[in-house]
mmCIF file of C-alpha atoms and ligand atoms in Angstrom:
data_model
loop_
_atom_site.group_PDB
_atom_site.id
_atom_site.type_symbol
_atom_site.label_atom_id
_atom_site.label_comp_id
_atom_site.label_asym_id
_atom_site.label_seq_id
_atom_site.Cartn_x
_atom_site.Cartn_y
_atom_site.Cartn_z
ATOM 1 C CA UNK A 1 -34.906 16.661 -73.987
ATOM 2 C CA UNK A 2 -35.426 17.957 -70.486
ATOM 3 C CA UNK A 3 -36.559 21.334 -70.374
ATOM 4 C CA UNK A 4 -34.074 23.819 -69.373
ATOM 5 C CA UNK A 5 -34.605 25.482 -65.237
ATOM 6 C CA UNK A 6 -32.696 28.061 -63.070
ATOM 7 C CA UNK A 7 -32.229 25.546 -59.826
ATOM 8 C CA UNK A 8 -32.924 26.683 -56.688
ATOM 9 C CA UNK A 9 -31.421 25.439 -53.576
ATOM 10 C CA UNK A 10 -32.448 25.825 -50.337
ATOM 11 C CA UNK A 11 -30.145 25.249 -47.634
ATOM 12 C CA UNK A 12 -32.081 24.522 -44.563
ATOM 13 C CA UNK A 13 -29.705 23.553 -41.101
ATOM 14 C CA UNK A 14 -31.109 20.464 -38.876
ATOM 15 C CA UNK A 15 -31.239 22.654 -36.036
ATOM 16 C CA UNK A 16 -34.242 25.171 -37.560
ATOM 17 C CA UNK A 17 -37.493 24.410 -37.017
ATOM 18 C CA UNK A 18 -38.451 22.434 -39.982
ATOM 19 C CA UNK A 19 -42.445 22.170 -40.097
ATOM 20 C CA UNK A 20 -42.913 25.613 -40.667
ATOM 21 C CA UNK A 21 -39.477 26.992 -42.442
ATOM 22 C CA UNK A 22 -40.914 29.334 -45.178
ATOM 23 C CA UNK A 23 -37.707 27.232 -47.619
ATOM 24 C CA UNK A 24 -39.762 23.821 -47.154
ATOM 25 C CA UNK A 25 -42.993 25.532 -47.285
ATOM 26 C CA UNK A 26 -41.862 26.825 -50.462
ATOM 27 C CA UNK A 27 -40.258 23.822 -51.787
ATOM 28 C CA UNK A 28 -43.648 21.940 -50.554
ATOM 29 C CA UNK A 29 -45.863 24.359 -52.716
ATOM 30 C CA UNK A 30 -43.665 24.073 -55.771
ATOM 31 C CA UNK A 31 -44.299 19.918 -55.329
ATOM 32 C CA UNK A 32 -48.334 20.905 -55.333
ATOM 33 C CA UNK A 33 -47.431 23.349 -58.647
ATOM 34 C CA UNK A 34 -46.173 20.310 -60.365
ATOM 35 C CA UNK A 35 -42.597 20.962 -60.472
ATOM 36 C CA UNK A 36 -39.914 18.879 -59.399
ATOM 37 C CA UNK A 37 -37.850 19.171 -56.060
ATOM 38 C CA UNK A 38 -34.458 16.965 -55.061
ATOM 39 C CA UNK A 39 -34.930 16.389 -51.106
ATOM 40 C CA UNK A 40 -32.685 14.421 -48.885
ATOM 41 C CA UNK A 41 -33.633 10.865 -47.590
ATOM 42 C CA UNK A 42 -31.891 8.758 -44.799
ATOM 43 C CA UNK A 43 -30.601 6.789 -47.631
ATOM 44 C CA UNK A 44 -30.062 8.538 -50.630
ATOM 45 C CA UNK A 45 -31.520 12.348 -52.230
ATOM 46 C CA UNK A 46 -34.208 11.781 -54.080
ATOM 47 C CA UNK A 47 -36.042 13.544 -57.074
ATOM 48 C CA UNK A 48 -39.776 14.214 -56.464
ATOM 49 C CA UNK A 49 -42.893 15.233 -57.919
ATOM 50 C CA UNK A 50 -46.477 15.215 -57.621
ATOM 51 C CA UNK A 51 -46.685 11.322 -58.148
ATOM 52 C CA UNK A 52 -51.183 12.031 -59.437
ATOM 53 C CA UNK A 53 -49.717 14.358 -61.752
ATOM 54 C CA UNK A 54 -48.278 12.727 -65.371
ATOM 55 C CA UNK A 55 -46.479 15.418 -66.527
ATOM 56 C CA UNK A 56 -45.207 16.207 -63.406
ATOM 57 C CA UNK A 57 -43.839 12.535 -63.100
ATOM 58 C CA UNK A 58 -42.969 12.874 -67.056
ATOM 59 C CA UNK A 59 -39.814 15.672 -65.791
ATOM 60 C CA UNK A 60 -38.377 13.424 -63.388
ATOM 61 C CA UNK A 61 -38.009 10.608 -66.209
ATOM 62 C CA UNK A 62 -36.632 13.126 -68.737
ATOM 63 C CA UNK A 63 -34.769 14.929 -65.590
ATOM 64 C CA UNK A 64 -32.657 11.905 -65.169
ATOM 65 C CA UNK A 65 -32.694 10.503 -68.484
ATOM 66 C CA UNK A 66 -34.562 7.182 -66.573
ATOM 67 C CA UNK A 67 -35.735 4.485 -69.246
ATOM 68 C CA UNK A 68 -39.925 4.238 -68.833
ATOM 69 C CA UNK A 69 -40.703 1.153 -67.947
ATOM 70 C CA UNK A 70 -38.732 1.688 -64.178
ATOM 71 C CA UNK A 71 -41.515 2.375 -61.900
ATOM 72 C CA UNK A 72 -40.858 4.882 -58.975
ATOM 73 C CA UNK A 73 -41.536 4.907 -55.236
ATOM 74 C CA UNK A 74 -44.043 7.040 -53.790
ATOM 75 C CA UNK A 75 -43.092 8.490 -50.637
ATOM 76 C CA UNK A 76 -45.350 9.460 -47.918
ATOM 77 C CA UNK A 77 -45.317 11.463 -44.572
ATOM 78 C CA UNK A 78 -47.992 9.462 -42.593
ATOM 79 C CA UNK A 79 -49.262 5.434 -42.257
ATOM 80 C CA UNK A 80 -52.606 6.097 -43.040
ATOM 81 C CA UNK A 81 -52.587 7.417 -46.174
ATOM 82 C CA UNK A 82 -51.780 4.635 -47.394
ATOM 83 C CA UNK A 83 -55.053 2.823 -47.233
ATOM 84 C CA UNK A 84 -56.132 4.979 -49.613
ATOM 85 C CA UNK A 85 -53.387 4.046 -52.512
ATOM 86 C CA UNK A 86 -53.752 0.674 -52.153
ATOM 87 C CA UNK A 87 -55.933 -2.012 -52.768
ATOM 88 C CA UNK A 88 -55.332 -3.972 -49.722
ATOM 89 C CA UNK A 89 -52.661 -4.273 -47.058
ATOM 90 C CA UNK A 90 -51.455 -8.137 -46.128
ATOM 91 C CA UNK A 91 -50.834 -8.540 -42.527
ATOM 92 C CA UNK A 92 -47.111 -9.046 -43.275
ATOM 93 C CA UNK A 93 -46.647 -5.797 -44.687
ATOM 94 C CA UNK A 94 -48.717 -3.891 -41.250
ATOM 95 C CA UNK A 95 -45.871 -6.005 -39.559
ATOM 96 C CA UNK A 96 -43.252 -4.322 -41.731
ATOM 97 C CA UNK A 97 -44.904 -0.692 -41.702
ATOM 98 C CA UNK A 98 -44.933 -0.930 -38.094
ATOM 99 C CA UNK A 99 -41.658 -2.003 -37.430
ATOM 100 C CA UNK A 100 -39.449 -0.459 -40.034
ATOM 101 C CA UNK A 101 -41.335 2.682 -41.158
ATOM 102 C CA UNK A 102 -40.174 5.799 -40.865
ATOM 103 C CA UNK A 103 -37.087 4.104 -42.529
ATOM 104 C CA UNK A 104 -35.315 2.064 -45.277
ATOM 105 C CA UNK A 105 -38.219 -0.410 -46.912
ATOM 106 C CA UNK A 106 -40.018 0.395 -49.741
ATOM 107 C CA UNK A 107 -43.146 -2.380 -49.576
ATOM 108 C CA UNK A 108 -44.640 -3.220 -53.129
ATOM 109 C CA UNK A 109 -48.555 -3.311 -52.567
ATOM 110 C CA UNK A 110 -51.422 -3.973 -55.326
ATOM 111 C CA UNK A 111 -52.008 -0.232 -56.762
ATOM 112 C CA UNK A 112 -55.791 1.563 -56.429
ATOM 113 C CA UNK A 113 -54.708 3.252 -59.721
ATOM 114 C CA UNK A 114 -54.541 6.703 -57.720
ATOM 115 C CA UNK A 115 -51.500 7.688 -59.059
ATOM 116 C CA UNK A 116 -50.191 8.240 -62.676
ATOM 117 C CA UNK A 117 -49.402 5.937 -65.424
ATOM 118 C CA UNK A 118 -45.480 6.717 -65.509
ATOM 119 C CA UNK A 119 -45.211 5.876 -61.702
ATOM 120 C CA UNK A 120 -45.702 2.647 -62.007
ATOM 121 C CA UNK A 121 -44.592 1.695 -65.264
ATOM 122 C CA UNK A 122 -48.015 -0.215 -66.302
ATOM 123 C CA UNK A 123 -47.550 -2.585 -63.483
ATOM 124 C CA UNK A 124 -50.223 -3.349 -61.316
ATOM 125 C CA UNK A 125 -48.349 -2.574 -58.415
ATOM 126 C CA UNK A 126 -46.646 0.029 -56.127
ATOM 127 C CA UNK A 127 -43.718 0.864 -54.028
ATOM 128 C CA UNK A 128 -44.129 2.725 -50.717
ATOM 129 C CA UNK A 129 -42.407 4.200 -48.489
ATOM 130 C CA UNK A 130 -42.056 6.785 -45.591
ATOM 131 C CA UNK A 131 -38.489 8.181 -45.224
ATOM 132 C CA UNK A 132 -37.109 8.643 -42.056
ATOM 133 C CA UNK A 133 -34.860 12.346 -42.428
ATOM 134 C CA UNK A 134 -36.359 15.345 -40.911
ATOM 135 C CA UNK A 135 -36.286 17.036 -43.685
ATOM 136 C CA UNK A 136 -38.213 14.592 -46.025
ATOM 137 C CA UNK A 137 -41.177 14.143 -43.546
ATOM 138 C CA UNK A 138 -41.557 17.766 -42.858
ATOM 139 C CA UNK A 139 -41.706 18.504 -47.173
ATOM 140 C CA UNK A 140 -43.945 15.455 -47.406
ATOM 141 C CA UNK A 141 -46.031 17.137 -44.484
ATOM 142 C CA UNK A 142 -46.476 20.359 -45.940
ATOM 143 C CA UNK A 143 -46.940 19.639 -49.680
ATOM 144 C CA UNK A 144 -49.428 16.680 -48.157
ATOM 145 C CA UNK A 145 -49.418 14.702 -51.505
ATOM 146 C CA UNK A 146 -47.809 11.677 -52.657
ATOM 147 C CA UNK A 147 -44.769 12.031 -53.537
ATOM 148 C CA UNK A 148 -43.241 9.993 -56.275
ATOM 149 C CA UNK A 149 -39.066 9.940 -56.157
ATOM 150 C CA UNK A 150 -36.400 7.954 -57.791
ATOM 151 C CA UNK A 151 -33.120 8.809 -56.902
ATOM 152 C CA UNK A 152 -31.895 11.881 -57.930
ATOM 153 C CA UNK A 153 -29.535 11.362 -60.066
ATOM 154 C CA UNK A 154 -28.342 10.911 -63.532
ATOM 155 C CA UNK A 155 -29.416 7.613 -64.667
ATOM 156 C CA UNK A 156 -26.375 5.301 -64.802
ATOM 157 C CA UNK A 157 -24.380 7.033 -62.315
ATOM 158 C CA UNK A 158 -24.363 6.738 -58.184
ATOM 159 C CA UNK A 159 -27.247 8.186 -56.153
ATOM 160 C CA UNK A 160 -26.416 11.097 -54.641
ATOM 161 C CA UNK A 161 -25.706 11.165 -51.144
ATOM 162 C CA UNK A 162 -25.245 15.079 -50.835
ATOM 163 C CA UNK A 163 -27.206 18.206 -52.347
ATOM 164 C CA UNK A 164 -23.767 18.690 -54.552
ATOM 165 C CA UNK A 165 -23.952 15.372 -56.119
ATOM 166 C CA UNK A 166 -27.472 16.239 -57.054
ATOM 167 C CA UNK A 167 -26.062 19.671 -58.613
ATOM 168 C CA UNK A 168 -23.420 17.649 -60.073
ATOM 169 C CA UNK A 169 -26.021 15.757 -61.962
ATOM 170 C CA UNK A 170 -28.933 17.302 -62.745
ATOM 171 C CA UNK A 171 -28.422 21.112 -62.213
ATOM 172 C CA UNK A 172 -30.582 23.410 -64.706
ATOM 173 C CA UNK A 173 -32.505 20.050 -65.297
ATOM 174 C CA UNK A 174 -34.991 20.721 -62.372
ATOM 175 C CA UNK A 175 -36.551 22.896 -60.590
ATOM 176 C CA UNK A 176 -35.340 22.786 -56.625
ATOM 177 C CA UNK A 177 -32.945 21.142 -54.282
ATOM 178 C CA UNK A 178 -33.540 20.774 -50.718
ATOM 179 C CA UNK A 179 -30.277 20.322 -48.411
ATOM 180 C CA UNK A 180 -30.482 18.580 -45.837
ATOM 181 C CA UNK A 181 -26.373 17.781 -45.484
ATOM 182 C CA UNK A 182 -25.628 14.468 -46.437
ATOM 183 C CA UNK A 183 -27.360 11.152 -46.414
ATOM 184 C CA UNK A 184 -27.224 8.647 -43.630
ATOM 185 C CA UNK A 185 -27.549 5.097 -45.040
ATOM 186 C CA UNK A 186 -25.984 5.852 -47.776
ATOM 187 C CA UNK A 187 -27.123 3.397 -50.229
ATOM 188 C CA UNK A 188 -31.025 3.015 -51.088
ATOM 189 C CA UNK A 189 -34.087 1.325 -49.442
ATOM 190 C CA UNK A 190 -34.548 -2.123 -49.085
ATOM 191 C CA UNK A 191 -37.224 -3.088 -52.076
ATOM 192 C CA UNK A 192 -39.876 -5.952 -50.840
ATOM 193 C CA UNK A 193 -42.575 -6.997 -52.694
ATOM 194 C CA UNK A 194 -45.653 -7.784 -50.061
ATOM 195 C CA UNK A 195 -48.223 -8.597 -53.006
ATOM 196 C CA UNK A 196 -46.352 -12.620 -52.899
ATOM 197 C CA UNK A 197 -47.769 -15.059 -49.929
ATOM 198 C CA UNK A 198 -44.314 -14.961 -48.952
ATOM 199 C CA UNK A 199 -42.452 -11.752 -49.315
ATOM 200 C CA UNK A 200 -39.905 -11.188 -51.188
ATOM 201 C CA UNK A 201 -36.426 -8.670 -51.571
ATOM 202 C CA UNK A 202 -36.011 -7.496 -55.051
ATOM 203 C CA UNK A 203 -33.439 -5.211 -53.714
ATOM 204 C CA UNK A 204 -31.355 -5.144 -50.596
ATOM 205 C CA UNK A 205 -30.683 -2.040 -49.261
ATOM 206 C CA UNK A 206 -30.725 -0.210 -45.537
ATOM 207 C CA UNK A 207 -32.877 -2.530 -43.762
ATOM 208 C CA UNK A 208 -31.416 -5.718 -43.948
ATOM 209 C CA UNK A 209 -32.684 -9.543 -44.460
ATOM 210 C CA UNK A 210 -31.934 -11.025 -40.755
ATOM 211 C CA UNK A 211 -34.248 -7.636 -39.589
ATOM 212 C CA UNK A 212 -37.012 -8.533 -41.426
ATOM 213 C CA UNK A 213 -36.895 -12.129 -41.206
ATOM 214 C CA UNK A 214 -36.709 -11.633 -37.023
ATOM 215 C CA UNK A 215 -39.929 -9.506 -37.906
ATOM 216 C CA UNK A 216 -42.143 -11.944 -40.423
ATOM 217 C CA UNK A 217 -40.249 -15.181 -40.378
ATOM 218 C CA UNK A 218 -38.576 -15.874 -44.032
ATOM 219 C CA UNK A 219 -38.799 -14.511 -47.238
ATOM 220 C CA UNK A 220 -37.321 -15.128 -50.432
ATOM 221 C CA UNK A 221 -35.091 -13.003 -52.559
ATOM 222 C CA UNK A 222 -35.239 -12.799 -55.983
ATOM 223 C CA UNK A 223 -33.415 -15.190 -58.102
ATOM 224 C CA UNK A 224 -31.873 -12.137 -59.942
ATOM 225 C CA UNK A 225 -30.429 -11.335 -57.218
ATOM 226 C CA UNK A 226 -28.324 -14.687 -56.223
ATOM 227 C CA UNK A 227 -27.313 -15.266 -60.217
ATOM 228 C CA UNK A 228 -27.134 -13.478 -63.041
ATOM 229 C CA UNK A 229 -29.473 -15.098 -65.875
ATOM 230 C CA UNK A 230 -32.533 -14.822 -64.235
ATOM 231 C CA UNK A 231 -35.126 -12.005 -65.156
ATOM 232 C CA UNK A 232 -34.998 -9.463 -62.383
ATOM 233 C CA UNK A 233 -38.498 -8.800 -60.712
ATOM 234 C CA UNK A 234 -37.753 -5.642 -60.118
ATOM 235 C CA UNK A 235 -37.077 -3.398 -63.177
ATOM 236 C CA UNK A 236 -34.796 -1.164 -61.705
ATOM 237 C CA UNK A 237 -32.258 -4.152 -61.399
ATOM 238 C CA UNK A 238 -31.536 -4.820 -64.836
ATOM 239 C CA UNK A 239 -29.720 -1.697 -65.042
ATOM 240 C CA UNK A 240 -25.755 -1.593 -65.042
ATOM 241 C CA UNK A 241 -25.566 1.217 -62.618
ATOM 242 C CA UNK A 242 -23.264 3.206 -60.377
ATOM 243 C CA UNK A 243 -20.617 2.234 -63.086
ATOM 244 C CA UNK A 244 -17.732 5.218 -62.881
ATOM 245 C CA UNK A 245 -15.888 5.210 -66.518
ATOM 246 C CA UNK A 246 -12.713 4.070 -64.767
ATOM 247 C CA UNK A 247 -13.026 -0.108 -64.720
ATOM 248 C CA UNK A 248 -13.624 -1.065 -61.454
ATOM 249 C CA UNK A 249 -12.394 -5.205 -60.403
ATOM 250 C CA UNK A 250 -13.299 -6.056 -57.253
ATOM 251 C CA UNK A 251 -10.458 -8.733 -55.867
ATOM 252 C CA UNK A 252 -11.220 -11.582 -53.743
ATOM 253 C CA UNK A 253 -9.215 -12.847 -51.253
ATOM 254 C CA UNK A 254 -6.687 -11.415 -49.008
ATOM 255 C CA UNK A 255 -3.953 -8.230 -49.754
ATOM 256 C CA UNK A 256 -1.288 -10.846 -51.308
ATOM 257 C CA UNK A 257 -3.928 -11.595 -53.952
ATOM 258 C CA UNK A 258 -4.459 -7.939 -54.268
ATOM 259 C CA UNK A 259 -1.052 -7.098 -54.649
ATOM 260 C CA UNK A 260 0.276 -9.440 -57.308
ATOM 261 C CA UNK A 261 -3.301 -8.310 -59.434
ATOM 262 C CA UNK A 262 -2.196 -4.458 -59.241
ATOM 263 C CA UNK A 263 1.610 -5.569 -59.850
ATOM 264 C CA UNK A 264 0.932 -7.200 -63.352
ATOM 265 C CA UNK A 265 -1.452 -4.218 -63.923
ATOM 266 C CA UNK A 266 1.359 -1.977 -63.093
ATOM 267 C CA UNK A 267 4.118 -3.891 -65.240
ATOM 268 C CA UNK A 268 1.221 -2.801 -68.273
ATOM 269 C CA UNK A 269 1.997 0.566 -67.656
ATOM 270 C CA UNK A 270 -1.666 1.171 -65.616
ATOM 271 C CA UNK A 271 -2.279 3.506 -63.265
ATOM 272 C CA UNK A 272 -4.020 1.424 -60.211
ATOM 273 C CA UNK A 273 -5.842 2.724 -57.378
ATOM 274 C CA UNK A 274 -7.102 1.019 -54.415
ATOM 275 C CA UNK A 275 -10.725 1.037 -53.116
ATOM 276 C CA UNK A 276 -10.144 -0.631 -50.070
ATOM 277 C CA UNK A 277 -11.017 -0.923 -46.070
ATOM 278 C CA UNK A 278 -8.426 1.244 -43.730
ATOM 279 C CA UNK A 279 -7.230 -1.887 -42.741
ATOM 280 C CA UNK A 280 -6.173 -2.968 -46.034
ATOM 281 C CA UNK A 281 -4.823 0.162 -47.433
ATOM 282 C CA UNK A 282 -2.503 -0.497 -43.953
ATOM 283 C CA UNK A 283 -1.597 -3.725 -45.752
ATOM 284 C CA UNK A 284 -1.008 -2.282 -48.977
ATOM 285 C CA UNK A 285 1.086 0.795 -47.594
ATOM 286 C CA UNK A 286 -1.260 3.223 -49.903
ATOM 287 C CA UNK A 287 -2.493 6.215 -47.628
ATOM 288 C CA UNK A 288 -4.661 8.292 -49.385
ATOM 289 C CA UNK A 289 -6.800 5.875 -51.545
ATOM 290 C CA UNK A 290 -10.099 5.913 -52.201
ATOM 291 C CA UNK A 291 -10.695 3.872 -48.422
ATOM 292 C CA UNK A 292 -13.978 3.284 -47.413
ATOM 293 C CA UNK A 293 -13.581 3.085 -43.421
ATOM 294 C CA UNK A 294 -12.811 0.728 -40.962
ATOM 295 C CA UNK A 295 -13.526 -3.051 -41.709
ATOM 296 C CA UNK A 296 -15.885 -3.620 -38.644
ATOM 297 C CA UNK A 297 -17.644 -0.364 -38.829
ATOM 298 C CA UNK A 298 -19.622 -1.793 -42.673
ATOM 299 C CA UNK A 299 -22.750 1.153 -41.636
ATOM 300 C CA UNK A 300 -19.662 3.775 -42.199
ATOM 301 C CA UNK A 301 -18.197 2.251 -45.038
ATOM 302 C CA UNK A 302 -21.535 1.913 -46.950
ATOM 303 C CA UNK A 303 -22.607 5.111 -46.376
ATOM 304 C CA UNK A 304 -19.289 6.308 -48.279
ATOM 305 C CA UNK A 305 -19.442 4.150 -51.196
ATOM 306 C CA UNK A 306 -21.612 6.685 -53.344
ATOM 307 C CA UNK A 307 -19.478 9.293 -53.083
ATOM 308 C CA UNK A 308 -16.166 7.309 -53.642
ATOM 309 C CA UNK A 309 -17.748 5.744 -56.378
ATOM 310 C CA UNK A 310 -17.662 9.788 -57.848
ATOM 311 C CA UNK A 311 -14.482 10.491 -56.645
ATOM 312 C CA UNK A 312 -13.005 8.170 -59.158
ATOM 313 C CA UNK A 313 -13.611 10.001 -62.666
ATOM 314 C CA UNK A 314 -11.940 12.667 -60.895
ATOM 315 C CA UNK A 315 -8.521 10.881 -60.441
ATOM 316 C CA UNK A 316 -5.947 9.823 -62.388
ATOM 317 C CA UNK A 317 -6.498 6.319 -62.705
ATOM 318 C CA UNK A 318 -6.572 3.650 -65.514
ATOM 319 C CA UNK A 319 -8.099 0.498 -63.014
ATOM 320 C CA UNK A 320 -9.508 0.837 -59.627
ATOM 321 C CA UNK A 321 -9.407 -2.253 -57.682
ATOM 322 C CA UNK A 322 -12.099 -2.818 -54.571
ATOM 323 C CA UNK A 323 -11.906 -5.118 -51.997
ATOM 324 C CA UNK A 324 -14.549 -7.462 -51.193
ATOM 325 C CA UNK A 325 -16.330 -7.697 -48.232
ATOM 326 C CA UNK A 326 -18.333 -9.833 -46.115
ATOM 327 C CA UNK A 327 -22.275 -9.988 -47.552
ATOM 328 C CA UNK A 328 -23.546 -9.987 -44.158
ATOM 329 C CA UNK A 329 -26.524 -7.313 -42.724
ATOM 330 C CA UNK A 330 -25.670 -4.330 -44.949
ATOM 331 C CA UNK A 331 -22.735 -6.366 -46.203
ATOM 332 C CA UNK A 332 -25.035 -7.583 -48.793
ATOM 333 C CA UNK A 333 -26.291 -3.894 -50.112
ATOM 334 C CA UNK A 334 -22.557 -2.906 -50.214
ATOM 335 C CA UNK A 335 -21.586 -5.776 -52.330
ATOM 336 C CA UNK A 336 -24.699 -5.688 -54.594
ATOM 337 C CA UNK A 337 -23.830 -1.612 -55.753
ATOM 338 C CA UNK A 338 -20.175 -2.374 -55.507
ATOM 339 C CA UNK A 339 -20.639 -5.827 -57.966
ATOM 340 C CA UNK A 340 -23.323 -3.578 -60.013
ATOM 341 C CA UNK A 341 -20.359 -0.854 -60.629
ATOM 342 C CA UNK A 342 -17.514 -3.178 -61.198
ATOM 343 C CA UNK A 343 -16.720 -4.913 -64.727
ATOM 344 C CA UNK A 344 -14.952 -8.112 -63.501
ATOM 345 C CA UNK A 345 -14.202 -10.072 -59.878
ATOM 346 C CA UNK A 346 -11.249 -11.792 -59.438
ATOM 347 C CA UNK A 347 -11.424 -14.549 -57.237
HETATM 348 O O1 TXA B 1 -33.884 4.778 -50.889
HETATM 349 C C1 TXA B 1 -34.575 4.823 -51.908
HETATM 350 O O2 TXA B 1 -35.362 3.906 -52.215
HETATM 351 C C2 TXA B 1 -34.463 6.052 -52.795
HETATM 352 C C3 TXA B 1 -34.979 7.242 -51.998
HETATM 353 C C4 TXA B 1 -35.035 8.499 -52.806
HETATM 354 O O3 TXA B 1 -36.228 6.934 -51.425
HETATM 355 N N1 TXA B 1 -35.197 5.884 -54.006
HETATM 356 C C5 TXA B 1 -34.789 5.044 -54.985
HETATM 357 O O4 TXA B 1 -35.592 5.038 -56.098
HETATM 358 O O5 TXA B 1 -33.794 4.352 -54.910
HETATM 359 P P1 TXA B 1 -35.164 4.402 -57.486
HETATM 360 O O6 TXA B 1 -36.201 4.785 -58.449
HETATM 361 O O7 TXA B 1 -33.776 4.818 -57.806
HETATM 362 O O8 TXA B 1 -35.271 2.856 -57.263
HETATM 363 C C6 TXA B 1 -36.555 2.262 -57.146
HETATM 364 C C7 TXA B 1 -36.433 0.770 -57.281
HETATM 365 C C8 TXA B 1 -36.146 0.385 -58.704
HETATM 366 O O9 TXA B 1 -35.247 -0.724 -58.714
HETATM 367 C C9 TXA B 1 -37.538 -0.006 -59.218
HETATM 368 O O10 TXA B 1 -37.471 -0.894 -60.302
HETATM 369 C C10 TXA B 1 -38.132 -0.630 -57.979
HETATM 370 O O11 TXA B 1 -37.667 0.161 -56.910
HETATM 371 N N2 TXA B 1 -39.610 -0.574 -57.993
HETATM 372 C C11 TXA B 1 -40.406 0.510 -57.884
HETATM 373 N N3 TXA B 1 -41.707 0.170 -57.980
HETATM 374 C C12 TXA B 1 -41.747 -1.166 -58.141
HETATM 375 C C13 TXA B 1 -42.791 -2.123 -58.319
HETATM 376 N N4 TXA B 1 -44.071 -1.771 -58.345
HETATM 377 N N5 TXA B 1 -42.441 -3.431 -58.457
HETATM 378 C C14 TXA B 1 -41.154 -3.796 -58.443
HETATM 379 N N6 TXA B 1 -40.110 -2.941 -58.271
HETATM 380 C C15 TXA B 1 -40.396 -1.645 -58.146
HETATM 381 MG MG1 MG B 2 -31.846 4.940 -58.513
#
């Protein structure tokens, strides 16, 4: 059981100087104290703590209810620490730093064994990254410490993507929250594991494939990824996740396809709602869906998805059906949550 905590929130406005704002100095001291503080991210908020500190580490886990063998990435403010957590750095990975960091990637490197057990599940290695919000690198600054955060939710349900979600979930199960407003990206970093001659995604996320390949030439992604059967490489995969309780089916093909799936559902008696682009909600003549944004603008849609995704438990629905879209550039991280929360595709 998690222990029980008033949570704090601190509600800190972009346009304040952040480096010395007596809220993140405060949240950054609480980090040092060993207590555990939700901050925002340009993907997703995410749940920190002290990641040298076990039982520090040990709330977030029971926070969220997160099974223990799903290591966590550490998040730091500055490049050069990270000489120090690591055993060594492979020239594609200072390619990667350089190019992509503050941002989205989260490089797996072989661990030094600096940090605590539970942060890396056992495993020899170690996710890092430095976020690129404001917010985040001026906490990470202050508390100067590694800071080890999964997303801060609920295990099983979306990250959050705004300091209500993480209230939603986890409120009285941790210490502080940190608004920032809400997330960018919208969906999580892009996981690549730099300990493998040639890199590899174990999770696709806000920086995409065609970036990094126009960076370090190809990679691979893991076979978990491109079927089902395999044994995912990265823990965290293996997870249904995002999953509201309302069935999601994603339908392929165009609206026609669409339509004749809800009308059968409909002749059942089911109440259907539409997860859909503008565009086809247009088609569809249903207004005020769950829509996700315009069909060309896939940043803006993505960045929804985590909140629509909650939305649904709140409405009246028996089946939701999603639309599919193109797995190109951040196509692919949309489609990978949206496949991980649905129960069936119809093609
Ligand atoms: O955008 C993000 O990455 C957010 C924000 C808060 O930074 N964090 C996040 O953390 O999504 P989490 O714990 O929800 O997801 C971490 C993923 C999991 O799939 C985990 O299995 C994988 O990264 N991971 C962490 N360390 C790993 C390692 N050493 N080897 C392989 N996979 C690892
Ligand atoms: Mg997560």
């Amino acid at each position: 059981m998690a222990e029980r905590h008033e949570t704090k929130q601190w509600s800190v406005p972009n346009s304040e100087p952040l480096m010395n704002h007596p809220s993140i100095k405060e949240a950054a001291e609480w980090l040092k104290q060993g207590k555990t503080v939700a901050f925002p991210t340009e993907t997703v908020y995410g749940l920190g703590a002290d990641a040298t500190n076990e039982a520090a580490v040990q709330k977030i886990f029971e926070a969220k209810g997160r099974p223990a063998d799903n290591p966590l990435i550490v998040h730091v403010g500055k490049v050069d620490t990270v000489k120090e957590y690591v055993k060594e750095i492979p020239s594609h990975a200072w390619i990667l730093m350089n190019e992509f960091w503050p941002g989205p990637l989260t490089i797996i490197l072989p661990s030094k064994g600096v940090f605590a057990d539970n942060v890396t599940a056992g495993l020899e290695t170690v996710g890092i990254r430095i976020p690129d919000h404001p917010h985040a690198i001026a906490l990470l600054t202050l508390a100067a410490i590694p800071v080890a955060a999964p997303s801060a939710n609920r295990s099983g349900k979306p990250s959050p993507t705004s300091s209500e979600h993480v209230m939603d979930d986890l409120k009285g199960r941790i210490h502080g929250v940190l608004d920032g407003g809400q997330t960018g990206v919208g969906v999580e970093s892009t996981v690549i594991d730099c300990t493998l001659d040639r890199p590899m995604i174990l999770r696709p996320g806000g920086v995409t494939k065609e970036e990094i390949e126009a960076t370090i030439g190809p990679v691979d992604v893991a076979p978990s990824l491109l079927k089902d059967d395999d044994a995912p490489r990265s823990p965290g995969m293996k997870y249904k996740h995002y999953a509201p309780d309302v069935p999601i089916w994603i339908v392929e093909g165009g609206a026609e396809n669409m339509n004749k799936v809800a009308n059968e559902l409909k002749q059942q008696g089911k109440h259907v709602g539409f997860m859909v682009s503008q565009e086809r909600a247009q088609q569809l003549g249903v207004e005020k869906d769950l829509i996700l944004g315009e069909r060309s603008q896939l940043n803006e849609m993505t960045s929804r998805l985590y909140d629509q995704l909650r939305k649904i438990d709140q409405l009246n629905y028996d089946i939701v059906l999603a639309e599919s879209f193109s797995k190109i550039g951040i196509g692919v991280a949309l489609m990978n949550r949206l496949e991980r929360a649905a129960s069936k595709i119809i093609e």
